[in-house]
PDB file of C-alpha atoms in Angstrom:
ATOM      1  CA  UNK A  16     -77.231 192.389-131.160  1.00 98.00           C
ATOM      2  CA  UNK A  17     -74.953 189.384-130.690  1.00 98.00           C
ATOM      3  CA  UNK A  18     -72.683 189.270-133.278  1.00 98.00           C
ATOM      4  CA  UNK A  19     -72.147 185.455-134.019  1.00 97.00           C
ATOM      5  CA  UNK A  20     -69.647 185.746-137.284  1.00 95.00           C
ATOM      6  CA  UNK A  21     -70.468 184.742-140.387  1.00 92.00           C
ATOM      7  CA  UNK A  22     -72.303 188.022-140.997  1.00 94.00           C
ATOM      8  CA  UNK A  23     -74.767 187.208-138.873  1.00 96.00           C
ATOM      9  CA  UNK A  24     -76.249 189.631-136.018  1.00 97.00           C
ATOM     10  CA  UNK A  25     -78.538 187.387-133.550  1.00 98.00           C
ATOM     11  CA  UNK A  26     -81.112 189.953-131.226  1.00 98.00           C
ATOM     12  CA  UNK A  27     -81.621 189.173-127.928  1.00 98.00           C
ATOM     13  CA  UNK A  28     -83.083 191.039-124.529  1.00 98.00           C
ATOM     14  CA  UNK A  29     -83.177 190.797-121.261  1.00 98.00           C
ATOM     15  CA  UNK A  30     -86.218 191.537-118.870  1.00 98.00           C
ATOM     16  CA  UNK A  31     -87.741 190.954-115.579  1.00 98.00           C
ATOM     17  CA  UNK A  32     -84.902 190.424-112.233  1.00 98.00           C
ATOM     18  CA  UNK A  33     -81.534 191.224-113.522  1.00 98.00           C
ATOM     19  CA  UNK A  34     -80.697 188.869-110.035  1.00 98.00           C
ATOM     20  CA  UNK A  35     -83.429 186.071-110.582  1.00 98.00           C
ATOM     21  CA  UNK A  36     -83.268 182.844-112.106  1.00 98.00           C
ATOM     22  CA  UNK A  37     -82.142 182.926-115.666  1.00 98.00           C
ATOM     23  CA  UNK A  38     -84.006 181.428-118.315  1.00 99.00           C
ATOM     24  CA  UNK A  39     -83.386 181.351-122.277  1.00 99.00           C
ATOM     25  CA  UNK A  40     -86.809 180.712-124.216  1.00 99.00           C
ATOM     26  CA  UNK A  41     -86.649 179.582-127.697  1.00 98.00           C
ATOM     27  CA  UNK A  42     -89.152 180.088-130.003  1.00 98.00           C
ATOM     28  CA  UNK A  43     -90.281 177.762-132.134  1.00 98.00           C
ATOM     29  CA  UNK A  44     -90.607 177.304-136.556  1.00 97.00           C
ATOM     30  CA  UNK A  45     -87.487 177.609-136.772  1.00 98.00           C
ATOM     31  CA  UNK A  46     -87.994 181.450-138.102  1.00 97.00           C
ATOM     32  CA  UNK A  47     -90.953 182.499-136.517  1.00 96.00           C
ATOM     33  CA  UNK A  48     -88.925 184.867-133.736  1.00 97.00           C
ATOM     34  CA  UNK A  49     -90.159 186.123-130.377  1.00 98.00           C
ATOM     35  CA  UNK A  50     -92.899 188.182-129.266  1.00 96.00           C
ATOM     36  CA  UNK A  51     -93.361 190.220-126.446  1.00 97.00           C
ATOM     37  CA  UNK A  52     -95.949 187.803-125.077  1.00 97.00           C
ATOM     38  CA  UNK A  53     -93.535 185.102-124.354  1.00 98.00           C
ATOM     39  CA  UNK A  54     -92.341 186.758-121.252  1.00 98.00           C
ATOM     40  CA  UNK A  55     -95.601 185.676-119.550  1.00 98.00           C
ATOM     41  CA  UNK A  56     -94.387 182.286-119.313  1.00 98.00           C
ATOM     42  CA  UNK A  57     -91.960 183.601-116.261  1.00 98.00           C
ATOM     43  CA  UNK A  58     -92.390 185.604-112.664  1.00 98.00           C
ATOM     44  CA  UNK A  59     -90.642 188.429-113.438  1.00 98.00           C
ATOM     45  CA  UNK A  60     -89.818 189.129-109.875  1.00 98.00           C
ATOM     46  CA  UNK A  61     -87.994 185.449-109.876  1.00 98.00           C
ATOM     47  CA  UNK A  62     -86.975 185.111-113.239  1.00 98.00           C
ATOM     48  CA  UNK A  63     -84.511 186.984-115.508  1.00 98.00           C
ATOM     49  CA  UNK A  64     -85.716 186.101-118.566  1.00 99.00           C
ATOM     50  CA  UNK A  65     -84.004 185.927-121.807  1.00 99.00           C
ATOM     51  CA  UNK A  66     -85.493 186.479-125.095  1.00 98.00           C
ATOM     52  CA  UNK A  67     -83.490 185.760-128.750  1.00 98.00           C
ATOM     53  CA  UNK A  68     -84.799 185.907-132.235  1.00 98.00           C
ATOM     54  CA  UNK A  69     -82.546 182.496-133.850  1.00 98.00           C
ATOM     55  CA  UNK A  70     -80.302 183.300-137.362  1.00 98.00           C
ATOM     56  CA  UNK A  71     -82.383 185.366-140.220  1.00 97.00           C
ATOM     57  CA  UNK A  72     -85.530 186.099-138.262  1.00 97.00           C
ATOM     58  CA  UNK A  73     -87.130 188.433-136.173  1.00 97.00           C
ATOM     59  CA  UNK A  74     -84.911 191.519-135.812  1.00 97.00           C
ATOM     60  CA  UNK A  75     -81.712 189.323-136.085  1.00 97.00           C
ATOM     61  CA  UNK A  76     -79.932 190.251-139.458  1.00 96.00           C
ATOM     62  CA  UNK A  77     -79.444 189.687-142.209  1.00 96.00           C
ATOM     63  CA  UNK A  78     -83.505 188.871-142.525  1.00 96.00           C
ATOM     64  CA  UNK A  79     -84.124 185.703-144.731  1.00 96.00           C
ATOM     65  CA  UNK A  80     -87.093 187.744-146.274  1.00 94.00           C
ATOM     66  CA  UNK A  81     -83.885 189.513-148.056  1.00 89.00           C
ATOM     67  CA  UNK A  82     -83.354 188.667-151.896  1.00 79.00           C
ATOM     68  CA  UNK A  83     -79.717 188.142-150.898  1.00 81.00           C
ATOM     69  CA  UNK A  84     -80.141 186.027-147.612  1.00 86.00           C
ATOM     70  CA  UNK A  85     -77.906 183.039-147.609  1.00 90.00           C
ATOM     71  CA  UNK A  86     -79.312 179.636-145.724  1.00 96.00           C
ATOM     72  CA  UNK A  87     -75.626 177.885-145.487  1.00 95.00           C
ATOM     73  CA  UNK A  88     -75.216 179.415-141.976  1.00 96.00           C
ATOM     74  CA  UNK A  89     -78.421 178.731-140.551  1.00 98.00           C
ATOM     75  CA  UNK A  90     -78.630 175.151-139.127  1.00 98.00           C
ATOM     76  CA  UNK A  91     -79.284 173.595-135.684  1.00 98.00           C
ATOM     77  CA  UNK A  92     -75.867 173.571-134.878  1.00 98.00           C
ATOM     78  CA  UNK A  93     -75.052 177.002-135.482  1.00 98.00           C
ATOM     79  CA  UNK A  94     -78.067 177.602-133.331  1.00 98.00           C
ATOM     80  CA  UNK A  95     -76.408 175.816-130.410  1.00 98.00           C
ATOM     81  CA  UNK A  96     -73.519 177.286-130.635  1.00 98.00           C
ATOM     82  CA  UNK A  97     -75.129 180.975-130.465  1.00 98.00           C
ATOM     83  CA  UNK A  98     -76.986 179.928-127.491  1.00 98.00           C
ATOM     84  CA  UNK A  99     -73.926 178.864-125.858  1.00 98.00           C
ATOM     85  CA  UNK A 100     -71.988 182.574-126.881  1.00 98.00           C
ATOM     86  CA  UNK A 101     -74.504 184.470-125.670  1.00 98.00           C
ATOM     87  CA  UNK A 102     -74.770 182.137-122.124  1.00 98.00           C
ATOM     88  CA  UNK A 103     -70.721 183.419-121.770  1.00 98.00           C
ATOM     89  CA  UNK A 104     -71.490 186.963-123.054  1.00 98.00           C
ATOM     90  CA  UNK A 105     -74.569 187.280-119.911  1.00 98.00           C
ATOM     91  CA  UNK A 106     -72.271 185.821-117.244  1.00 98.00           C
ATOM     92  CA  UNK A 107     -74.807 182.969-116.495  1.00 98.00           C
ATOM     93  CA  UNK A 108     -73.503 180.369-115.626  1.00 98.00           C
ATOM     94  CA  UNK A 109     -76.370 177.692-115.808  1.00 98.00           C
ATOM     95  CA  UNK A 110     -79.712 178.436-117.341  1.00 98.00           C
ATOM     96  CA  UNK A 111     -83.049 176.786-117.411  1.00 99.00           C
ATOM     97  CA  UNK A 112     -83.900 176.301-121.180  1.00 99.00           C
ATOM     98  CA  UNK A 113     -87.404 176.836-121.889  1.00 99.00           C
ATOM     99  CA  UNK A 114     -88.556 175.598-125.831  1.00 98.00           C
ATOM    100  CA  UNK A 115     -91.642 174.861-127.842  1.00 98.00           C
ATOM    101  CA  UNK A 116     -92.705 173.075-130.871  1.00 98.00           C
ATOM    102  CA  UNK A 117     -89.127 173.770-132.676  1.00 98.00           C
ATOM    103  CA  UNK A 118     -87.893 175.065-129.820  1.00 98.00           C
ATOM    104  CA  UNK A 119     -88.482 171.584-127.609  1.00 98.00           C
ATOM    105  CA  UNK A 120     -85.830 170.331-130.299  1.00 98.00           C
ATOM    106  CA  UNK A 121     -83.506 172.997-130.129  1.00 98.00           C
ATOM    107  CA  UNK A 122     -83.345 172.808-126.620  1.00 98.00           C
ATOM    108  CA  UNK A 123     -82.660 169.357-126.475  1.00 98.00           C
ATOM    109  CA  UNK A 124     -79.810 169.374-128.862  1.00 98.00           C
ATOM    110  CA  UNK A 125     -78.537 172.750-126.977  1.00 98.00           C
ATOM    111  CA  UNK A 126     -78.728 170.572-123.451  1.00 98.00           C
ATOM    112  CA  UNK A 127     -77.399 167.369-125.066  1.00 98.00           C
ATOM    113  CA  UNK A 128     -74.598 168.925-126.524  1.00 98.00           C
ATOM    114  CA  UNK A 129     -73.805 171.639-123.022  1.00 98.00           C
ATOM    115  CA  UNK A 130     -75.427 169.512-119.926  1.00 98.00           C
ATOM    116  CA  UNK A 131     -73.278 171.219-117.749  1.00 98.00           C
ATOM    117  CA  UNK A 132     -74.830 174.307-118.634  1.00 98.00           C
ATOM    118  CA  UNK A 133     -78.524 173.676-118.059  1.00 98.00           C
ATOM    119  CA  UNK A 134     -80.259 174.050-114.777  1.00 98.00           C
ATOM    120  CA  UNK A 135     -84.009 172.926-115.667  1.00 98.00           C
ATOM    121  CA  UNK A 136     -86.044 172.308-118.883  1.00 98.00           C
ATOM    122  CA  UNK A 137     -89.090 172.711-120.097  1.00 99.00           C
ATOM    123  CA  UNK A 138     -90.526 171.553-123.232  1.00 98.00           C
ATOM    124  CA  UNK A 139     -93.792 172.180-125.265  1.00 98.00           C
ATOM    125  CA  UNK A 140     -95.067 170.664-128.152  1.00 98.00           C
ATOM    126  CA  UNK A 141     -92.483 168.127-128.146  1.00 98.00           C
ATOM    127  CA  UNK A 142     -91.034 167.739-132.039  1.00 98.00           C
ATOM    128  CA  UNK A 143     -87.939 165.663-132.480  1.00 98.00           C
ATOM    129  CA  UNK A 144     -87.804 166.388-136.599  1.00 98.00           C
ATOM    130  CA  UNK A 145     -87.970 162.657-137.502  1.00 97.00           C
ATOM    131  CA  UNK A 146     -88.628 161.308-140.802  1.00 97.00           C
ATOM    132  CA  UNK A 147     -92.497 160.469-139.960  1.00 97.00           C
ATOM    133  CA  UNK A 148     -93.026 164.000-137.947  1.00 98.00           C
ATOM    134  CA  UNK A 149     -92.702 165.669-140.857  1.00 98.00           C
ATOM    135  CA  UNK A 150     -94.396 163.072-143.381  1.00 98.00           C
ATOM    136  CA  UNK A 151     -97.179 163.729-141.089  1.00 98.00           C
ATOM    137  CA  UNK A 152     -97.541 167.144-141.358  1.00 98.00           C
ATOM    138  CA  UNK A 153     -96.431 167.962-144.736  1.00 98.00           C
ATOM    139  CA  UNK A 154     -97.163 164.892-146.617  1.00 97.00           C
ATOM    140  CA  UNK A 155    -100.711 164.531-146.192  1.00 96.00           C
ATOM    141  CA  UNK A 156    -101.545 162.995-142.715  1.00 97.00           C
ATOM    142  CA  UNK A 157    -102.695 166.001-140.732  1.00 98.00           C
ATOM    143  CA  UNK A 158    -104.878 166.543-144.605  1.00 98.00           C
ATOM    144  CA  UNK A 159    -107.164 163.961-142.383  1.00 97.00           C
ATOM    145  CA  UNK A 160    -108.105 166.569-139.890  1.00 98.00           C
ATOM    146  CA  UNK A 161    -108.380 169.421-141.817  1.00 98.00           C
ATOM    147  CA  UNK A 162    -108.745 168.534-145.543  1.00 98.00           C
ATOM    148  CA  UNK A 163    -109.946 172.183-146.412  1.00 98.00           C
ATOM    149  CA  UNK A 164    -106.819 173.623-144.998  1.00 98.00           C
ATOM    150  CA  UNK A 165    -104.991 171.237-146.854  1.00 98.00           C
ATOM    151  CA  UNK A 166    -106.785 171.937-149.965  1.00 98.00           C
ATOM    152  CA  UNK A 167    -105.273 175.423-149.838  1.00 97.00           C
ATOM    153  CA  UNK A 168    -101.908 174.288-148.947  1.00 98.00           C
ATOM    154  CA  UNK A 169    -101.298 172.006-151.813  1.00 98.00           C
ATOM    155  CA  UNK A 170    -103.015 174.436-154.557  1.00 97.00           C
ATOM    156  CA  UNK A 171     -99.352 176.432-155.024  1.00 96.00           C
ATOM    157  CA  UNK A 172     -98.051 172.448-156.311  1.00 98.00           C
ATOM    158  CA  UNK A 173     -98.502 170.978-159.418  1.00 97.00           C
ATOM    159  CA  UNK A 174    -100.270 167.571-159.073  1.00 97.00           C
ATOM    160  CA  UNK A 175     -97.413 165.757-160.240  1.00 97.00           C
ATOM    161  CA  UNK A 176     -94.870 167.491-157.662  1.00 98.00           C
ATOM    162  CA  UNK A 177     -97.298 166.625-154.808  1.00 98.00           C
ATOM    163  CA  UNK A 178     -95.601 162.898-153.532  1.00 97.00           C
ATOM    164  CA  UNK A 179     -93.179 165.051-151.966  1.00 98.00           C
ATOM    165  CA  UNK A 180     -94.467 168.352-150.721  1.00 98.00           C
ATOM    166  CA  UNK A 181     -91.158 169.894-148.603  1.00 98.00           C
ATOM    167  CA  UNK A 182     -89.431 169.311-152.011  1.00 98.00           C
ATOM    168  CA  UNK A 183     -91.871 170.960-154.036  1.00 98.00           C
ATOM    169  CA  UNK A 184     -92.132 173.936-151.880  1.00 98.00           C
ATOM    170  CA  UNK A 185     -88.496 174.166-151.504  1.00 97.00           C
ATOM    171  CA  UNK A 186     -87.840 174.842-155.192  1.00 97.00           C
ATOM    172  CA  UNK A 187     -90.792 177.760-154.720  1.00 97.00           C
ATOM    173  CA  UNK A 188     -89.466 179.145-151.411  1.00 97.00           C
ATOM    174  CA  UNK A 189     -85.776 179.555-153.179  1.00 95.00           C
ATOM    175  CA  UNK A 190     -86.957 180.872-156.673  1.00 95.00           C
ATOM    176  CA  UNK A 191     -85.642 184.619-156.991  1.00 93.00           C
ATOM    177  CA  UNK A 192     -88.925 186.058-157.993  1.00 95.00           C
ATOM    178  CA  UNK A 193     -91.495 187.055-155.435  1.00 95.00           C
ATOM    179  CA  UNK A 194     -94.522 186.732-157.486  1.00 96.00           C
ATOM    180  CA  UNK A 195     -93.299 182.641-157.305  1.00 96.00           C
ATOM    181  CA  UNK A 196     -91.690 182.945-153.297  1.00 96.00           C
ATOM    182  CA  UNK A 197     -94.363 185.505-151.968  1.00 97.00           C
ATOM    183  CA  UNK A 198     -97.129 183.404-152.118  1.00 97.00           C
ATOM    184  CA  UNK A 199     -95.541 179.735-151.997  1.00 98.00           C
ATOM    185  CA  UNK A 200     -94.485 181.582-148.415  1.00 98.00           C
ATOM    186  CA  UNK A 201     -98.057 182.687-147.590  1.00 98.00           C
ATOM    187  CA  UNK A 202     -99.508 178.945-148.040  1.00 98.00           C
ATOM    188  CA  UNK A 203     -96.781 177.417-146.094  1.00 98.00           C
ATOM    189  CA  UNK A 204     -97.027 179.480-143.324  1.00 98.00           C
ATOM    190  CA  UNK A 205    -101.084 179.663-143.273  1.00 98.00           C
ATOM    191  CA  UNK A 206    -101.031 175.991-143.486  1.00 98.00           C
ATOM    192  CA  UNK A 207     -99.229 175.700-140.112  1.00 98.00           C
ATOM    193  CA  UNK A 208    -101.244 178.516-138.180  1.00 98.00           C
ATOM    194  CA  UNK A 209    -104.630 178.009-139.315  1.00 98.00           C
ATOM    195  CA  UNK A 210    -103.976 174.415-137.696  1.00 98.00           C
ATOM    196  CA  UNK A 211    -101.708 174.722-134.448  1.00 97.00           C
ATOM    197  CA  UNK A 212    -105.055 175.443-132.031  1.00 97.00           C
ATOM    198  CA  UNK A 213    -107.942 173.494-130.664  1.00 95.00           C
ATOM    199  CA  UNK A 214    -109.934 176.560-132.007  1.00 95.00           C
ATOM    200  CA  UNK A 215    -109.221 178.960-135.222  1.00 94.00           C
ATOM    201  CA  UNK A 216    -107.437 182.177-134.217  1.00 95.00           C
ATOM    202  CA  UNK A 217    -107.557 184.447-137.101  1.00 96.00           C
ATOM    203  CA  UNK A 218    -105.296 187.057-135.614  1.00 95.00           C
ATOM    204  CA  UNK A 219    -102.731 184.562-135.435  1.00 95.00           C
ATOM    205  CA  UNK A 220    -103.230 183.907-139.247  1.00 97.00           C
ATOM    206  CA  UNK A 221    -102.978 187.201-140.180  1.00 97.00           C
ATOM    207  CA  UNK A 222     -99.592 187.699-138.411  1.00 96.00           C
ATOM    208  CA  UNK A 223     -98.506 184.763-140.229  1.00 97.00           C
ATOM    209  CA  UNK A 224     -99.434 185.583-143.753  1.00 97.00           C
ATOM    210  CA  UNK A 225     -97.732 189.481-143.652  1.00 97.00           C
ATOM    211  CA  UNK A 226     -95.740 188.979-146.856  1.00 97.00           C
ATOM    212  CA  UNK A 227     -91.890 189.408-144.863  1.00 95.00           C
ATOM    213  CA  UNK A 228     -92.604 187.234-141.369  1.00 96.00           C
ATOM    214  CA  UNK A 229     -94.068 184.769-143.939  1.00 97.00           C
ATOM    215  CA  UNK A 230     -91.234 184.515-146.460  1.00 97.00           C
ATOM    216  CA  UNK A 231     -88.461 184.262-143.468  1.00 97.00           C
ATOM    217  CA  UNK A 232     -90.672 181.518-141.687  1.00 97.00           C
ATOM    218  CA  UNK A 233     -91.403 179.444-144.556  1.00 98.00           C
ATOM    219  CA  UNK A 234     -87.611 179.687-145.815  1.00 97.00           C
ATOM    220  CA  UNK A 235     -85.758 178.968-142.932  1.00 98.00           C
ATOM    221  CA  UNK A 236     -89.002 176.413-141.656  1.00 98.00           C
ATOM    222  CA  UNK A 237     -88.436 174.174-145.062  1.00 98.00           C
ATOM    223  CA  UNK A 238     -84.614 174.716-144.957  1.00 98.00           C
ATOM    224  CA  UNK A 239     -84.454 172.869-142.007  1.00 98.00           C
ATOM    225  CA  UNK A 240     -87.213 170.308-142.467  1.00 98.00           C
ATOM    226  CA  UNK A 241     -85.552 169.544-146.039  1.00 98.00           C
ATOM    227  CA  UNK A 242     -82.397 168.688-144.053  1.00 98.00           C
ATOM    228  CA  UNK A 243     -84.216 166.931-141.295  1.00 98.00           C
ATOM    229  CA  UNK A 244     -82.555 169.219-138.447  1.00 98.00           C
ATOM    230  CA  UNK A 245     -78.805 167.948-139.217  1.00 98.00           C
ATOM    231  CA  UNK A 246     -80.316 165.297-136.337  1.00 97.00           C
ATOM    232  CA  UNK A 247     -79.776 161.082-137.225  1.00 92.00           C
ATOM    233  CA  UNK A 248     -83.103 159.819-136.863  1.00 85.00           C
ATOM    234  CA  UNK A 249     -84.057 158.775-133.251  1.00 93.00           C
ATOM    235  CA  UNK A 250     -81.031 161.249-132.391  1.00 97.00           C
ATOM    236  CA  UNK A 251     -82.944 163.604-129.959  1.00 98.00           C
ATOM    237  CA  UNK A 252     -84.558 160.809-127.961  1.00 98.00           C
ATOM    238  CA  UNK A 253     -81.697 158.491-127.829  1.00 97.00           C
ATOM    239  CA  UNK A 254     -79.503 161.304-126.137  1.00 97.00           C
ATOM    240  CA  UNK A 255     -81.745 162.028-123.465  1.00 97.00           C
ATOM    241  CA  UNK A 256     -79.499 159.837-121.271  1.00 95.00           C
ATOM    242  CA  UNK A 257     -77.299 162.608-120.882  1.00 96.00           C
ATOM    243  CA  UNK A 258     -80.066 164.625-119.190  1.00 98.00           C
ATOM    244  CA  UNK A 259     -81.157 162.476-116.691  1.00 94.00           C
ATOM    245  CA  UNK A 260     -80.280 164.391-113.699  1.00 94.00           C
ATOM    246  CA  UNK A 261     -82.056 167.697-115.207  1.00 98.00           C
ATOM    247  CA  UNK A 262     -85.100 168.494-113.977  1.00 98.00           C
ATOM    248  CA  UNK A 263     -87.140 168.670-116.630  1.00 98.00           C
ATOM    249  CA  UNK A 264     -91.403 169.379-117.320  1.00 98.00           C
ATOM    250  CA  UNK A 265     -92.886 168.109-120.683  1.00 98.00           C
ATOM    251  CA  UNK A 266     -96.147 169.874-121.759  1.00 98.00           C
ATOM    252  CA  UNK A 267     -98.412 168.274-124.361  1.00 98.00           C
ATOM    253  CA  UNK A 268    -102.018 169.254-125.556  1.00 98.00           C
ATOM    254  CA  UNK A 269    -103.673 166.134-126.356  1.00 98.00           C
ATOM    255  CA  UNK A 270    -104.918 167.342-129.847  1.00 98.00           C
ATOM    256  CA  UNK A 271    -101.674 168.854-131.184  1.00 98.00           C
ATOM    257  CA  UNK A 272    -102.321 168.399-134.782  1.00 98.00           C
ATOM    258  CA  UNK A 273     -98.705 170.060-135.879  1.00 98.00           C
ATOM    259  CA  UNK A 274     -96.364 167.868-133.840  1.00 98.00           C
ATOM    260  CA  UNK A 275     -98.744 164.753-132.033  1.00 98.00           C
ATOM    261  CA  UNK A 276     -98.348 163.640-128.956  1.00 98.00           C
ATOM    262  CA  UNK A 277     -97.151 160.700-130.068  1.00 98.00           C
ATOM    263  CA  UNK A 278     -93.577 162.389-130.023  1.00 98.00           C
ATOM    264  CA  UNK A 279     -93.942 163.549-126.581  1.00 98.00           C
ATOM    265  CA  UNK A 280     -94.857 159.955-125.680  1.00 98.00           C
ATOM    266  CA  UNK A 281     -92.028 158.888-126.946  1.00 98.00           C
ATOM    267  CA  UNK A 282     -89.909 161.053-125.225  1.00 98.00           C
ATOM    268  CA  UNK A 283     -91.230 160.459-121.892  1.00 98.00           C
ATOM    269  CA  UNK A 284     -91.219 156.710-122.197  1.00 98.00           C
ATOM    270  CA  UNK A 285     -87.231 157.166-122.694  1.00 98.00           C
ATOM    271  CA  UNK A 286     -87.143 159.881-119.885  1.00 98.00           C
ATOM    272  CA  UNK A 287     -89.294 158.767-117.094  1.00 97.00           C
ATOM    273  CA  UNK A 288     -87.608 161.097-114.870  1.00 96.00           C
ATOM    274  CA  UNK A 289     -89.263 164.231-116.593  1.00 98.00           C
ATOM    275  CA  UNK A 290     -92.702 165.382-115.709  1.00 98.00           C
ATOM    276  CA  UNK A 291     -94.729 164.576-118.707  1.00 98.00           C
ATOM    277  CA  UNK A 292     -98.494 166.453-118.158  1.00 98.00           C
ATOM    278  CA  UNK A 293    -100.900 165.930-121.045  1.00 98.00           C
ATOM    279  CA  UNK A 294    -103.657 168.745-121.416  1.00 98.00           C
ATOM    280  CA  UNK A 295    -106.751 167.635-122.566  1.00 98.00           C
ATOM    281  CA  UNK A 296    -108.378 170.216-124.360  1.00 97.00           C
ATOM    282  CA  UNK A 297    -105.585 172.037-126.033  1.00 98.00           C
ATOM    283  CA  UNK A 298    -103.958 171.891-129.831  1.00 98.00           C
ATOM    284  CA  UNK A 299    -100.271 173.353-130.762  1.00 98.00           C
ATOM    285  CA  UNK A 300    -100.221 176.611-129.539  1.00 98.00           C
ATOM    286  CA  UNK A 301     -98.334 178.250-126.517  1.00 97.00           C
ATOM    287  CA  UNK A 302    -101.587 180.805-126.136  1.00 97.00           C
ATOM    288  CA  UNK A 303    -104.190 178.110-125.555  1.00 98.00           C
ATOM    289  CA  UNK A 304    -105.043 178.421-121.733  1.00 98.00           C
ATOM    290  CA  UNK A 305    -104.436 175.461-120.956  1.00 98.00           C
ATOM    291  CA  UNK A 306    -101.060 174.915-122.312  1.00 98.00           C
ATOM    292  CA  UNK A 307    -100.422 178.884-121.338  1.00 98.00           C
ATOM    293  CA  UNK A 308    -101.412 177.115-117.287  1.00 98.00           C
ATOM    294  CA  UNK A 309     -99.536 174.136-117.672  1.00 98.00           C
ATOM    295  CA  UNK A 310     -96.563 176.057-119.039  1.00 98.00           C
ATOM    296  CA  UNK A 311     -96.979 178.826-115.904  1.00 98.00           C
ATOM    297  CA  UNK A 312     -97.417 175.968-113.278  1.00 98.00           C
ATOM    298  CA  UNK A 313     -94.051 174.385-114.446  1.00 98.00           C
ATOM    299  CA  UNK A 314     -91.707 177.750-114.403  1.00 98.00           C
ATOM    300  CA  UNK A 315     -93.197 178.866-110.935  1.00 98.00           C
ATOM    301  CA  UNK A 316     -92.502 175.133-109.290  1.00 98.00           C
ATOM    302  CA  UNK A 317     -88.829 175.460-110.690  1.00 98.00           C
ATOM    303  CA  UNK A 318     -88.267 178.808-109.973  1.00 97.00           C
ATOM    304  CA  UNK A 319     -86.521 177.850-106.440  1.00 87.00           C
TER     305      UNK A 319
END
């Protein structure tokens, strides 16, 4: 446990070569934490590989599931500023930062804000947190694709509360009693996992939906989608001048329903210099195979 300060406990581990490359992966939500799975993304004879579950999630403390869990020190910036404690705390002195879906934010603000202290990056499922992002998402435009799963996503919301759908849920997700945050949580979190894959994974749903992971996820997940990141619109891919001599992999499924491609377009129109590879038959998630390949391919090229 990392302890951070404002009573907050951050976990993080260490596996693979304690003398290979090091590499931080972030997970994505925010809230969702790590899994032991997400060390497959690395060699662990060349990496050493670096695992941390952000502010009020995962086994960091306090949990956010907790009646008495307090938001006000859990924002992006915060965030960055653990990452860059525990970086001094290792010994590391330069670290390829490795982020998904949430993560591919976090790790740009992380590398924007400490260049000098990134060797490589590699981004998944690009998501920048800008005002049409989420509008997509949670305002009815992914409700095209999947207007069943919507169905079930809006039911919680009272037809007149439904123009504005992060608001409505927020009021929900912060209400004291867990017969009104229990299962606003459930539908905001089995909204987003029912529809991150090319194909339905109902394992993945039913680690979403346990009551605790789901109230954490959906807390800290609409905490920082109500507040837009702390980023300035734009902010993420206008600062990308600052990592121009990073090398840098972008991977993108084609049908990524949860944060489009359009995004990671964007992106690598402003940052030519960073491998952009599109896979065509993949959604959202990290476990599809072919973002799971892509994802492999791009650690083992950098790993020299």
């Amino acid at each position: 446990m990392l302890l951070v300060g404002d009573g907050q406990r951050v976990y993080w581990e260490q596996s693979g070569n304690p003398d290979g490359k090091p590499v931080v992966f972030l997970h994505g939500g925010p809230g969702s934490g790590t899994s032991a799975w997400h060390r497959r993304f690395f060699d662990p004879e060349r990496y050493r590989i670096v695992l941390l579950d952000q502010r009020g999630c995962g086994k960091s403390t306090p949990h956010v599931s907790d009646p008495d869990a307090d938001l006000r020190h859990n924002t992006t910036w915060y965030l960055v500023a653990d990452l860059e404690l525990l970086r001094k705390n290792l010994g590391i002195d330069r670290w390829m930062v490795f982020g998904g879906s949430w993560g591919s934010a976090l790790a740009l603000a992380y590398a924007q804000a400490h260049s000098s202290s990134v060797s490589e990056i590699v981004l998944r499922g690009v998501f920048t947190l800008q005002r049409h992002e989420l509008e997509w998402f949670y305002e009815g435009g992914a409700a095209a694709l999947f207007p069943d799963k919507w169905e079930e996503f809006i039911a919680p919301i009272p037809v007149l509360e439904r123009s504005r759908m992060i608001e409505a849920y927020h009021r929900r997700l912060t209400d004291p009693d867990p017969s009104v945050h229990v299962p606003a949580a459930v539908a905001w979190s089995r909204w987003e996992a029912e529809t991150i894959s090319l194909l339905p994974d109902e394992e993945r749903v039913a680690e979403a939906v346990e009551p605790d992971h789901a109230v954490a996820f959906a807390r800290i997940e609409n905490h920082y989608f109500l507040n837009r990141g702390w980023f300035g619109d734009h902010q993420l891919i206008a600062g990308v001048a600052s990592l121009r001599g990073i090398p840098a992999v972008i991977v993108q499924g084609r049908y990524d329903v949860c944060t489009p491609m359009m995004t990671a377009w964007e992106l690598h129109r402003a940052w030519p210099e960073a491998e952009f590879v599109v896979v065509d038959d993949a959604g959202h998630a990290a476990s599809e195979p072919g973002i799971a390949r892509a994802l492999r391919a791009a650690t083992d090229r950098l790993a020299g």
